[in-house]
Coordinates of C-alpha atoms in Angstrom, one line a residue:
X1 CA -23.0 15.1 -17.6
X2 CA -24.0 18.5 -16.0
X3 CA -22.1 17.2 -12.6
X4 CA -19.4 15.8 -14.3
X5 CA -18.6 19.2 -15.4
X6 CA -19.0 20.5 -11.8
X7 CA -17.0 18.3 -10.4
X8 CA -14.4 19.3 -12.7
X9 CA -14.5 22.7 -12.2
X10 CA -11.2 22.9 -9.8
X11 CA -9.3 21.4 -12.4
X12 CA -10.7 23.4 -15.1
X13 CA -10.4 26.9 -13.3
X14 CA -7.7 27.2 -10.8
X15 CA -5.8 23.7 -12.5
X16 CA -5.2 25.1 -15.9
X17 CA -2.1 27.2 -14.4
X18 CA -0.6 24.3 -12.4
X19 CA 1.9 21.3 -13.5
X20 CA 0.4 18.0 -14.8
X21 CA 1.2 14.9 -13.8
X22 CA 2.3 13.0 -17.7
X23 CA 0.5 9.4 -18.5
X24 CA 2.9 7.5 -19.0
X25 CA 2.1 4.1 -17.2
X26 CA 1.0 1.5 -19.5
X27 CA -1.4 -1.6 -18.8
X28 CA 1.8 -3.9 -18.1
X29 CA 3.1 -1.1 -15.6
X30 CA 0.1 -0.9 -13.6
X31 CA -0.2 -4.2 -13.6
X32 CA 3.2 -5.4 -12.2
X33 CA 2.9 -2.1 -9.9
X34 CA -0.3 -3.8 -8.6
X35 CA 1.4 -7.2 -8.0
X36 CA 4.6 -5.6 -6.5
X37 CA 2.1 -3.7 -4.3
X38 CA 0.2 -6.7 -2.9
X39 CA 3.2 -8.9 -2.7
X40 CA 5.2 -7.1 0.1
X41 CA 8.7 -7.6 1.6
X42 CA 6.6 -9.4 4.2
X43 CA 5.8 -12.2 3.0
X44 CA 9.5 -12.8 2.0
X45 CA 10.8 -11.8 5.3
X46 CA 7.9 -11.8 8.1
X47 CA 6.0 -15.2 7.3
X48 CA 8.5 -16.9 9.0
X49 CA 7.0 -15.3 12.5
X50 CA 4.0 -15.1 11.1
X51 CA 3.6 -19.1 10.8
X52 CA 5.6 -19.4 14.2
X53 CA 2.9 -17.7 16.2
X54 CA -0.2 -18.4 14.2
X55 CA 0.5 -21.9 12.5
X56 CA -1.6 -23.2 9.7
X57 CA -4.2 -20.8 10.4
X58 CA -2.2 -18.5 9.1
X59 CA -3.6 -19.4 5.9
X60 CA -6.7 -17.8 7.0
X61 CA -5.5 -14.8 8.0
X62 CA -4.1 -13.5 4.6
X63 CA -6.9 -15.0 3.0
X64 CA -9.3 -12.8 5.5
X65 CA -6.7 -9.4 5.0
X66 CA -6.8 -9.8 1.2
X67 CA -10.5 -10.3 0.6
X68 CA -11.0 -7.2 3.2
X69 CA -8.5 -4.9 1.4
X70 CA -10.3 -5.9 -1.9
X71 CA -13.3 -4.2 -1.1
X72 CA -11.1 -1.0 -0.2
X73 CA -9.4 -0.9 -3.5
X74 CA -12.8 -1.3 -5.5
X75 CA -14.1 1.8 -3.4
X76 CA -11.0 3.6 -4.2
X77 CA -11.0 2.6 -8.2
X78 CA -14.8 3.3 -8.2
X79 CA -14.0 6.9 -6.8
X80 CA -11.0 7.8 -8.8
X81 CA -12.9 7.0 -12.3
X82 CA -15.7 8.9 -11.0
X83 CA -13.7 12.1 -11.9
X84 CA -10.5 11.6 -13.9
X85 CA -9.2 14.8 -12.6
X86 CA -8.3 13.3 -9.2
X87 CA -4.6 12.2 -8.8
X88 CA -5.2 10.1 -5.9
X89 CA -6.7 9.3 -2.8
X90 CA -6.5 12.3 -1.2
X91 CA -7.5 14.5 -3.8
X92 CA -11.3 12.8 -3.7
X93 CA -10.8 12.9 0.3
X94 CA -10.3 16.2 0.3
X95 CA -13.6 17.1 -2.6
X96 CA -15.4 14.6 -0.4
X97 CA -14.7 14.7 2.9
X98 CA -13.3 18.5 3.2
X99 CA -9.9 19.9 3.2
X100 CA -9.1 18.6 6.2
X101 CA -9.3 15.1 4.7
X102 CA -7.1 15.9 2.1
X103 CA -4.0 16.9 4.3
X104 CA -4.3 14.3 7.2
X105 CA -5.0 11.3 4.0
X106 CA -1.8 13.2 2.2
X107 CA 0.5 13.6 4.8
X108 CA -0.3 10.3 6.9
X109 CA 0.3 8.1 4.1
X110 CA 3.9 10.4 2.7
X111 CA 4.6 9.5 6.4
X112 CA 4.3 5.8 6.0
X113 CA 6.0 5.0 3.0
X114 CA 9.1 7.2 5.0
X115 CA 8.9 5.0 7.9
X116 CA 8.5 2.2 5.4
X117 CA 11.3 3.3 3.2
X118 CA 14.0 3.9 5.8
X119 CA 13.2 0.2 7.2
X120 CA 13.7 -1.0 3.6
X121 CA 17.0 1.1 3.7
X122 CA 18.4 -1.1 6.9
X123 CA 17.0 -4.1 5.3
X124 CA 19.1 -3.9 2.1
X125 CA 22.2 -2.9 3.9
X126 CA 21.6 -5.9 6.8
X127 CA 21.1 -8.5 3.4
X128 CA 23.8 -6.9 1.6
X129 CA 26.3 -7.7 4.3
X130 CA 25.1 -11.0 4.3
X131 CA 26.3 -11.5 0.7
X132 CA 29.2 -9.4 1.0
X133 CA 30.8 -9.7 4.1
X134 CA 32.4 -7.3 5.9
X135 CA 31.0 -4.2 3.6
X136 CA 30.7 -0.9 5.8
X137 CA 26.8 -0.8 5.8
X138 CA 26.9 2.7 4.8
X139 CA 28.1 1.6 1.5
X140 CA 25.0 -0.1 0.5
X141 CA 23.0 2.1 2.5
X142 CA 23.9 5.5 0.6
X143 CA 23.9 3.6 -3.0
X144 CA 20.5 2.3 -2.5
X145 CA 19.4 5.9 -2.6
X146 CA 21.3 7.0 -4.8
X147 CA 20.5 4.0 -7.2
X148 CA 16.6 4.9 -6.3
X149 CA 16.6 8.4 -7.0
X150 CA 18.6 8.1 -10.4
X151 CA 15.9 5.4 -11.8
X152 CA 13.4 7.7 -10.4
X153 CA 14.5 11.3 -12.0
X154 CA 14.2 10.7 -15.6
X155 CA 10.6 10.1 -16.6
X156 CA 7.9 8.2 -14.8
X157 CA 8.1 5.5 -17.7
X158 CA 11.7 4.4 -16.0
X159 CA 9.6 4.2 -12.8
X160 CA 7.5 1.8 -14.6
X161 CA 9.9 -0.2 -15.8
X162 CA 12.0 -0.9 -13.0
X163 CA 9.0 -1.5 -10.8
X164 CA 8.1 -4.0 -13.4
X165 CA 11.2 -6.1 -13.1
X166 CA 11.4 -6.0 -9.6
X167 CA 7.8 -7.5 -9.8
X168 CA 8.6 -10.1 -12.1
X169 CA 11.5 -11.0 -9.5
X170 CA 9.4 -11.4 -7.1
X171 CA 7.0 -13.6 -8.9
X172 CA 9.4 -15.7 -10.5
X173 CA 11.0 -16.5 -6.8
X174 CA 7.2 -17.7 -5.5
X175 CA 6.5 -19.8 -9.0
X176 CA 9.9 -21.3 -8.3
X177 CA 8.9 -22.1 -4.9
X178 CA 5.4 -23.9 -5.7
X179 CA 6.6 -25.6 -8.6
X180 CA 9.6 -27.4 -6.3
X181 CA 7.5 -27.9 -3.4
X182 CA 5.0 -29.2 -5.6
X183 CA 7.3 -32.0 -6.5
X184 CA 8.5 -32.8 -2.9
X185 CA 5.1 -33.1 -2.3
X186 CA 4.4 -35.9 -4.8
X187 CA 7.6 -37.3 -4.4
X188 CA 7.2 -38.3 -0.9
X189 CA 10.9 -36.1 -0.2
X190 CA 12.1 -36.6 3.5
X191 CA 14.2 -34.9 5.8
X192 CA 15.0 -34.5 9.1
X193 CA 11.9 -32.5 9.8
X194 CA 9.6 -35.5 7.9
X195 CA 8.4 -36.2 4.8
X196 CA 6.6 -33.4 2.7
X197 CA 2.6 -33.8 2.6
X198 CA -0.4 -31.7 2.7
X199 CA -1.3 -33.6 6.0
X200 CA 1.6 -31.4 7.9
X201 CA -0.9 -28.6 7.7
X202 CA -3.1 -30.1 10.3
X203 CA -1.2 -33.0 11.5
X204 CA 1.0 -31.1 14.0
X205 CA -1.7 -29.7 16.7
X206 CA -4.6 -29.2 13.4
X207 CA -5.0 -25.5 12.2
X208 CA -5.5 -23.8 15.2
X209 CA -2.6 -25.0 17.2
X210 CA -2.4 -21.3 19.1
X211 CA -5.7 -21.8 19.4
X212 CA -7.5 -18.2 19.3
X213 CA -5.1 -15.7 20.1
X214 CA -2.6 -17.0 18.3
X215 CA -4.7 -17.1 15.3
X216 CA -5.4 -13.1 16.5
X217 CA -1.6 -12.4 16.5
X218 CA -1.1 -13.6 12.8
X219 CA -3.1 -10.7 12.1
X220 CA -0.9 -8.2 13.8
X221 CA 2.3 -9.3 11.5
X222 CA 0.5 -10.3 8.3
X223 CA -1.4 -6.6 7.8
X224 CA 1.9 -5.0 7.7
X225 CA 2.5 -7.4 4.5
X226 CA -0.5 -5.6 2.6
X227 CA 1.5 -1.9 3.1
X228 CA 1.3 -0.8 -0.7
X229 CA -1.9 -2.9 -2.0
X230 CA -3.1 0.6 -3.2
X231 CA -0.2 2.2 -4.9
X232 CA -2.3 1.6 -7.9
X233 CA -4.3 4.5 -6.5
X234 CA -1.3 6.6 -6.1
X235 CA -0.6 6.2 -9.6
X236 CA -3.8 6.8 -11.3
X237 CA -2.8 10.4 -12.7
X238 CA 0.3 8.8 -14.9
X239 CA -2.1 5.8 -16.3
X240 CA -2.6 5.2 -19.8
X241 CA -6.3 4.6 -20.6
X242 CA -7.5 4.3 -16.5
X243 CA -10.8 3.5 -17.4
X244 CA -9.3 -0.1 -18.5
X245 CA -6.1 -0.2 -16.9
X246 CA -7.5 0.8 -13.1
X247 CA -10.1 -1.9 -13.0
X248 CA -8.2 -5.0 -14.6
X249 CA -5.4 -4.2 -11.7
X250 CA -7.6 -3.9 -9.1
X251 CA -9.6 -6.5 -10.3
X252 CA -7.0 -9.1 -9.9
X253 CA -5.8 -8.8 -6.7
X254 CA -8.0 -11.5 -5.2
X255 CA -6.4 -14.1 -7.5
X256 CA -2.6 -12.4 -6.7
X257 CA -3.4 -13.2 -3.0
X258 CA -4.9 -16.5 -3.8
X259 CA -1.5 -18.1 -5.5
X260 CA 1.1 -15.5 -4.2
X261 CA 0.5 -15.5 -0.3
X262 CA -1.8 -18.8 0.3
X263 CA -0.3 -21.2 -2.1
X264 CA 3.2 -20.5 -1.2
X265 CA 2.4 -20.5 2.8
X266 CA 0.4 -23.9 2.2
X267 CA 3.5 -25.2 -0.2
X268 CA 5.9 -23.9 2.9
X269 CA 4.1 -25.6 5.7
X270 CA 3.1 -28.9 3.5
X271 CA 7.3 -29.2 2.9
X272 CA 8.0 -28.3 6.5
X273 CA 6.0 -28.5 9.4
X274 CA 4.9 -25.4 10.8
X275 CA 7.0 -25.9 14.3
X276 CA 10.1 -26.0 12.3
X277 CA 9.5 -22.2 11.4
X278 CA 11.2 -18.9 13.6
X279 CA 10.8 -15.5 13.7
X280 CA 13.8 -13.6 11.9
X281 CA 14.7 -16.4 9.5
X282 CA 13.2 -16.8 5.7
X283 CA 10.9 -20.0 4.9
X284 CA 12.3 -19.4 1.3
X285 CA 15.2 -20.2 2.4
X286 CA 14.9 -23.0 4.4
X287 CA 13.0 -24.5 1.9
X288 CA 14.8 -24.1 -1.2
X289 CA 18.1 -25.4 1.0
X290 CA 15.9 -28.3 2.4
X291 CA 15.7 -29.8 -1.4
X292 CA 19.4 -29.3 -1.6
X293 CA 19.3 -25.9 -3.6
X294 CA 23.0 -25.3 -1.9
X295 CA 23.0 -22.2 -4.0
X296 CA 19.4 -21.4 -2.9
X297 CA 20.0 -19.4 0.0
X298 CA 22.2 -16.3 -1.9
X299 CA 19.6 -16.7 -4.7
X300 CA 16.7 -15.9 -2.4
X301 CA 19.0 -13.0 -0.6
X302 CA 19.4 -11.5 -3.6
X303 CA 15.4 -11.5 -4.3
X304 CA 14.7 -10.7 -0.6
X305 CA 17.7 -7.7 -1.5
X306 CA 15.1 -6.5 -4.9
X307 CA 12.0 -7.0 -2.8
X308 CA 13.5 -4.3 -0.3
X309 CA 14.5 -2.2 -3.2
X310 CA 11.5 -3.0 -4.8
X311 CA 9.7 -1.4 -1.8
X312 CA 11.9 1.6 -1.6
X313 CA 11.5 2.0 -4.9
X314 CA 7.7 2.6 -4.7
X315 CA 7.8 4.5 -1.6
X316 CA 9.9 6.9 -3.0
X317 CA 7.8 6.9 -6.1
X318 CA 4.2 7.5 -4.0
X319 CA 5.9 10.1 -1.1
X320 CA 6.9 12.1 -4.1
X321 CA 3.7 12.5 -6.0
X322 CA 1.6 12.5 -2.7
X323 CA 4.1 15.9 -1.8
X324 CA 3.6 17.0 -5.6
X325 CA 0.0 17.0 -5.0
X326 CA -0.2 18.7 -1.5
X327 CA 1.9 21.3 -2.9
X328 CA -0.4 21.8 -5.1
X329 CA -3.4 21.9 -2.5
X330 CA -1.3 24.3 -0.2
X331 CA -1.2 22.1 2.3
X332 CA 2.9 22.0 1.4
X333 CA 6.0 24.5 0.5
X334 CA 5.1 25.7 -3.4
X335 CA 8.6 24.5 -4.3
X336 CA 7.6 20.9 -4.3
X337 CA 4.4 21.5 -6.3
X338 CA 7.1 22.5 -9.4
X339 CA 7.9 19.4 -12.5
X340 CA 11.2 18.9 -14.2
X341 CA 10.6 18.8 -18.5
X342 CA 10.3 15.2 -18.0
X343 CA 7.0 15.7 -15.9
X344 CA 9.0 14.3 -12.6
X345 CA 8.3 16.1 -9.3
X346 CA 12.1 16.4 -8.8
X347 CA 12.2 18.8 -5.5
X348 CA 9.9 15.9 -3.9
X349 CA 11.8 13.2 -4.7
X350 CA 15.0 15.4 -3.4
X351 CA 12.8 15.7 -0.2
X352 CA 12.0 11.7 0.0
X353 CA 15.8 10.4 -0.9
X354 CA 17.1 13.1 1.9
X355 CA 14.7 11.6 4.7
X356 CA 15.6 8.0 3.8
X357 CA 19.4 9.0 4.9
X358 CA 17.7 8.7 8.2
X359 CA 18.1 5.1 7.6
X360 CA 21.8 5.3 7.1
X361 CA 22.4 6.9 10.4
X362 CA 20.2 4.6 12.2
X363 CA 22.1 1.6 11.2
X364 CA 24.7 3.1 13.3
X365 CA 22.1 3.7 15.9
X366 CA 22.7 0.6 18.8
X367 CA 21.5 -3.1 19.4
X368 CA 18.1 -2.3 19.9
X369 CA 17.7 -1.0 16.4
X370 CA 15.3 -3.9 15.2
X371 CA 13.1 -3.7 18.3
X372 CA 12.6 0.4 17.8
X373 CA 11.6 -0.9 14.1
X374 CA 9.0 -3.4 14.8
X375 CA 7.2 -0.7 16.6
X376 CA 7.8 1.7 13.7
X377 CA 6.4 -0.6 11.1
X378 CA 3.1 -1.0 13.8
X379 CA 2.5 2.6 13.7
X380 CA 3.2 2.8 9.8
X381 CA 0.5 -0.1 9.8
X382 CA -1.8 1.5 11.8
X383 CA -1.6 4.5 9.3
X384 CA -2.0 2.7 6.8
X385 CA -5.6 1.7 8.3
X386 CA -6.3 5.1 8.7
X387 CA -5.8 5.5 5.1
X388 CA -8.0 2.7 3.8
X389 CA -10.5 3.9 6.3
X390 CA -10.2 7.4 4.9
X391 CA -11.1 5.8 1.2
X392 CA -14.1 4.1 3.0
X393 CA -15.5 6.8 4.5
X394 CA -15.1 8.7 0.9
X395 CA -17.2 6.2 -0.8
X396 CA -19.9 6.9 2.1
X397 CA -19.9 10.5 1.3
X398 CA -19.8 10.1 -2.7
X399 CA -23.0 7.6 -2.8
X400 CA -24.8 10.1 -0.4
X401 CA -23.8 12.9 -2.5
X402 CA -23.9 12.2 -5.9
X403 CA -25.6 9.3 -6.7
X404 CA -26.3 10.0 -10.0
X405 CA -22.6 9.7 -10.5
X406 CA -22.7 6.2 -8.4
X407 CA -25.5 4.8 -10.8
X408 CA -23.7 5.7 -13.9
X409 CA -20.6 3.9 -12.9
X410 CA -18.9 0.5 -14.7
X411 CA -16.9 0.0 -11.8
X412 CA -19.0 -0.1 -8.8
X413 CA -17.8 -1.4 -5.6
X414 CA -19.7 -5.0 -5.1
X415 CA -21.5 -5.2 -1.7
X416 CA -21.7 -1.7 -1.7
X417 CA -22.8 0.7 1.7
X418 CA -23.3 -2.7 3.2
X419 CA -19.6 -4.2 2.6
X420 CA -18.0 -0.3 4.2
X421 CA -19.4 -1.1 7.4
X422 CA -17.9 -4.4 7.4
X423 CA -14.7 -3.6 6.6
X424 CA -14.9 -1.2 9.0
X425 CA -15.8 -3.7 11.7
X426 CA -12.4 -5.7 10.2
X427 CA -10.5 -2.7 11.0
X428 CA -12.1 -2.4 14.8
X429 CA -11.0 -6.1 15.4
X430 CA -7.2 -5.6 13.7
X431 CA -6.8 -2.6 16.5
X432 CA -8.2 -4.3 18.9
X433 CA -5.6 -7.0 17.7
X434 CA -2.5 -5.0 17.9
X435 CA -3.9 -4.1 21.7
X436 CA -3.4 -7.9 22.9
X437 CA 0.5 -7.7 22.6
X438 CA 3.2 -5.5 24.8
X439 CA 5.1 -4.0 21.9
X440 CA 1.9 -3.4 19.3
X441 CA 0.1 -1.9 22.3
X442 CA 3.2 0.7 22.8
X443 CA 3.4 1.6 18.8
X444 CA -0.7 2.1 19.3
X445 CA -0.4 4.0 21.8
X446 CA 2.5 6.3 20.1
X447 CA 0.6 6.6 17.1
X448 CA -1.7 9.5 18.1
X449 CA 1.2 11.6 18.4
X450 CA 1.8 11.7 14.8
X451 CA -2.1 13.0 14.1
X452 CA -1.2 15.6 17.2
X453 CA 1.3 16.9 15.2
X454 CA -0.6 16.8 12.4
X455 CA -3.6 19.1 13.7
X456 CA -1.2 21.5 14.8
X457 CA 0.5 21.7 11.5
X458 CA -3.2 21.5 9.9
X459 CA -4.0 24.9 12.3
X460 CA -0.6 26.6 10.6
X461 CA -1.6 26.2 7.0
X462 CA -5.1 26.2 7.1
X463 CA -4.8 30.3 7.8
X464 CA -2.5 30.6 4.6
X465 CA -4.0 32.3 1.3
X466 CA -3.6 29.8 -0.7
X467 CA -5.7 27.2 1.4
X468 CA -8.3 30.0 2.1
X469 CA -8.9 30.0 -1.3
X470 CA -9.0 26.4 -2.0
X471 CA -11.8 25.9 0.8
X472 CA -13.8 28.9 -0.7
X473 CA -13.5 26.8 -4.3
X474 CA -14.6 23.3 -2.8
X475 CA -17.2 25.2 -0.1
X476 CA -18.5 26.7 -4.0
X477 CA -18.6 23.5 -5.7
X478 CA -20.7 21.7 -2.8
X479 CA -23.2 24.3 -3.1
X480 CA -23.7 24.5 -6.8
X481 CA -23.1 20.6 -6.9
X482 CA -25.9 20.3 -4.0
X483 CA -28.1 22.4 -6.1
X484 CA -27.5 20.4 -9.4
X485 CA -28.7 17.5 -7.4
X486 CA -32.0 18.7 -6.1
X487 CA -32.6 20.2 -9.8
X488 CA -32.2 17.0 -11.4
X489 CA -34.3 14.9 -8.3
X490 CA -37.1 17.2 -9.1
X491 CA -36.8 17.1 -12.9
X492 CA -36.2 13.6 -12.9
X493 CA -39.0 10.8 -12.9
X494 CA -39.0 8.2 -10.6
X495 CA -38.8 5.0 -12.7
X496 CA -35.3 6.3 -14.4

């Protein structure tokens, strides 16, 4: 207990003056938030060239991505219940890694749900024009943000909730899908493209029909589907009860990636073959039109239209507290560390909403608008690795630093020191990946800007007061914690 209490010292000392975060997330919040997380806008909209370049195999590839990123959100759950003062991610980076940590993990991922979040913009205004004709795609474009940031201002419950329902949407559009292709299946139903059976998956060139590589290029798409598996993380300062709640979400996701992403890719390519599948056009679709569903194609627009929303909707939500909490650090202007009465960082969702404009004005920016995004989503993906191997190399430091804390744990991360190393291996092979490919190689090689900019801004703050004096508090705490340890490893015997 005597660590706990050291650990806790920053929020006890210097934290007593600052805003808090209100919990206000209940178990079926967190959740849905974890199933909208792990269920991205990919799946509805990028499987389609995800199956075209990998075929069945691609099976294998989310099966691969989601029992990797498992091991990454049991690290991070293990760490944030380690010390209930931590908001998120970063906040243990920083204690763990140095303040450093803390602003490249805060500001890299802020940066990746804004790329993310201005993508989902031009995605709901390009499917809104498909339903609506002829709308000026600013129209759509402007009331998704607005529409975002009024569900977002009120309390974090409204958050919640809305996430919640655009979750169940979601679901509910994949149950539909297996149960139907479940009965074209047994009912023999042909087409033009052949009858529907579970011997499409390997009857049309086996599993590996891109042999290798094109089982390696599956990866490239399909990681970007995983963006926001860990929003759980970002939400652990507003949960009810986190102790429960944290592990029963993170606990599921296996299963979620089981029957969400693999059953409805092996219903997909069992109802169709796999060579009947492009890039840029939805399997949902095609499916649900193949059994005759006439109405099946505005239907799944409409849930494609929520997914994107859906998407928004959290990035907005995690940009916002991840701002909150760098404010808070010094890392960012003071006037976004402030709350609203309703315990809502207000000035950073201000800050979020404005930069998602930059969606509207791209959608007026030329023809090669979607090829400029599929690089920016490769970066944003690559981030995203940088922020799952920040969490990684957290849990490195935390079991060689306080072990005591990793021994009295519920939740410890299965595999352990062991499993780290071979998600970071995972991670090695998914760049190496993204290097076999002309436009993935470009958005790699673009990427390192972004940290550039990043150490230069890191140079800037890192002289202010403010962060002076939170380096001097965590420098403190390592000493006295350091101490604490080699007290108790000389008091301690050697059978406890």
């Amino acid at each position: 207990m005597s660590h706990q209490t050291t650990t806790g010292q920053r929020t006890a000392s210097s934290k007593d003056s600052e805003p808090h975060l209100a919990r206000s997330l209940s178990n079926r919040h967190i959740q849905l938030l974890a199933i909208g997380g792990a269920i991205g806008t990919g799946l509805f909209m990028g499987s389609g060239k995800t199956i075209s370049v990998a075929g069945p195999s691609v099976i294998f590839v989310y099966m691969i991505i989601g029992f990797m990123l498992f091991f990454v959100m049991r690290a991070m759950g293990q760490l944030l219940l380690s010390n209930l003062n931590y908001k998120s991610f970063s906040d243990f980076a920083g204690d763990l890694l140095g303040p450093w940590a803390g602003f490249f993990t805060g500001w890299t991922y802020w940066f990746c749900w804004v790329v993310t979040g201005v993508a989902d913009v031009i995605a709901i205004a390009g499917y809104a024009n498909e339903l609506w004709p002829g709308v000026p795609l600013w129209i759509p474009g402007l009331a998704t943000i607005a529409i975002l940031l009024l569900l977002n201002l009120p309390t974090v419950k409204a958050f919640g909730e809305t996430e919640f329902w655009f979750a169940l949407i979601k679901i509910v559009a994949i149950a539909a899908l297996i149960i139907v292709g479940i009965v074209m299946i047994s009912t023999g139903f042909k087409s033009d493209a052949g009858a529907a059976s579970l011997t499409n998956l390997w009857s049309h060139g086996g599993f590996f029909p891109k042999e290798f590589m094109g089982f390696v290029a599956g990866f490239q798409i399909a990681v970007f589907a995983f963006v926001g598996i860990e929003l759980v993380g970002t939400a652990a300062a507003e949960t009810k009860n986190p102790e429960h709640n944290l592990p029963r979400a993170i606990n599921a996701i296996p299963v979620r990636v089981m029957l969400f992403y693999v059953g409805a890719l092996i219903i997909l390519m069992s109802v169709i073959p796999w060579t009947e599948f492009k890039a840029g056009h939805s399997p949902f679709i095609a499916m649900f039109s193949l059994a005759g569903l006439g109405i099946a194609a505005t239907v799944v627009n409409l849930v494609v239209l929520t997914s994107a929303m859906s998407s928004a909707n959290s990035g907005i939500y995690s940009t916002s507290r991840m701002v909150f909490g760098l404010a808070n650090d010094g890392d960012a202007p003071k006037m976004f560390g402030r709350l609203s009465s309703r315990k809502v960082p207000q000035n950073a969702l201000f800050l979020s909403c404005v930069l998602l404009l930059g969606g509207v004005a791209l959608l007026y920016a030329g023809k090669d608008i979607g090829a400029a995004f599929d690089m920016v989503t490769t970066v944003s993906a690559v981030c995203f690795m940088f922020v799952w191997s920040i969490i990684l190399a957290s849990y490195l430091v935390f079991r060689k630093r306080r072990p005591h804390l990793h021994e009295a744990s519920t939740f410890k991360m299965p595999g352990g020191i062991v499993m780290v190393w071979v998600v970071f291996a995972f991670f090695a092979f998914l760049v190496w990946a993204l290097t076999t490919q002309p436009d993935t190689l470009t958005a790699l090689l673009v990427t390192p800007i972004w940290f550039a900019v990043l150490a230069v801004a890191y140079a800037l703050v890192r002289k202010s007061p403010l962060h002076q004096a939170r380096v001097a508090e965590w420098k403190a705490m390592a000493e006295t914690e350091t101490t604490a340890v080699e007290t108790a490893t000389r008091t301690t015997p050697a059978h406890i």
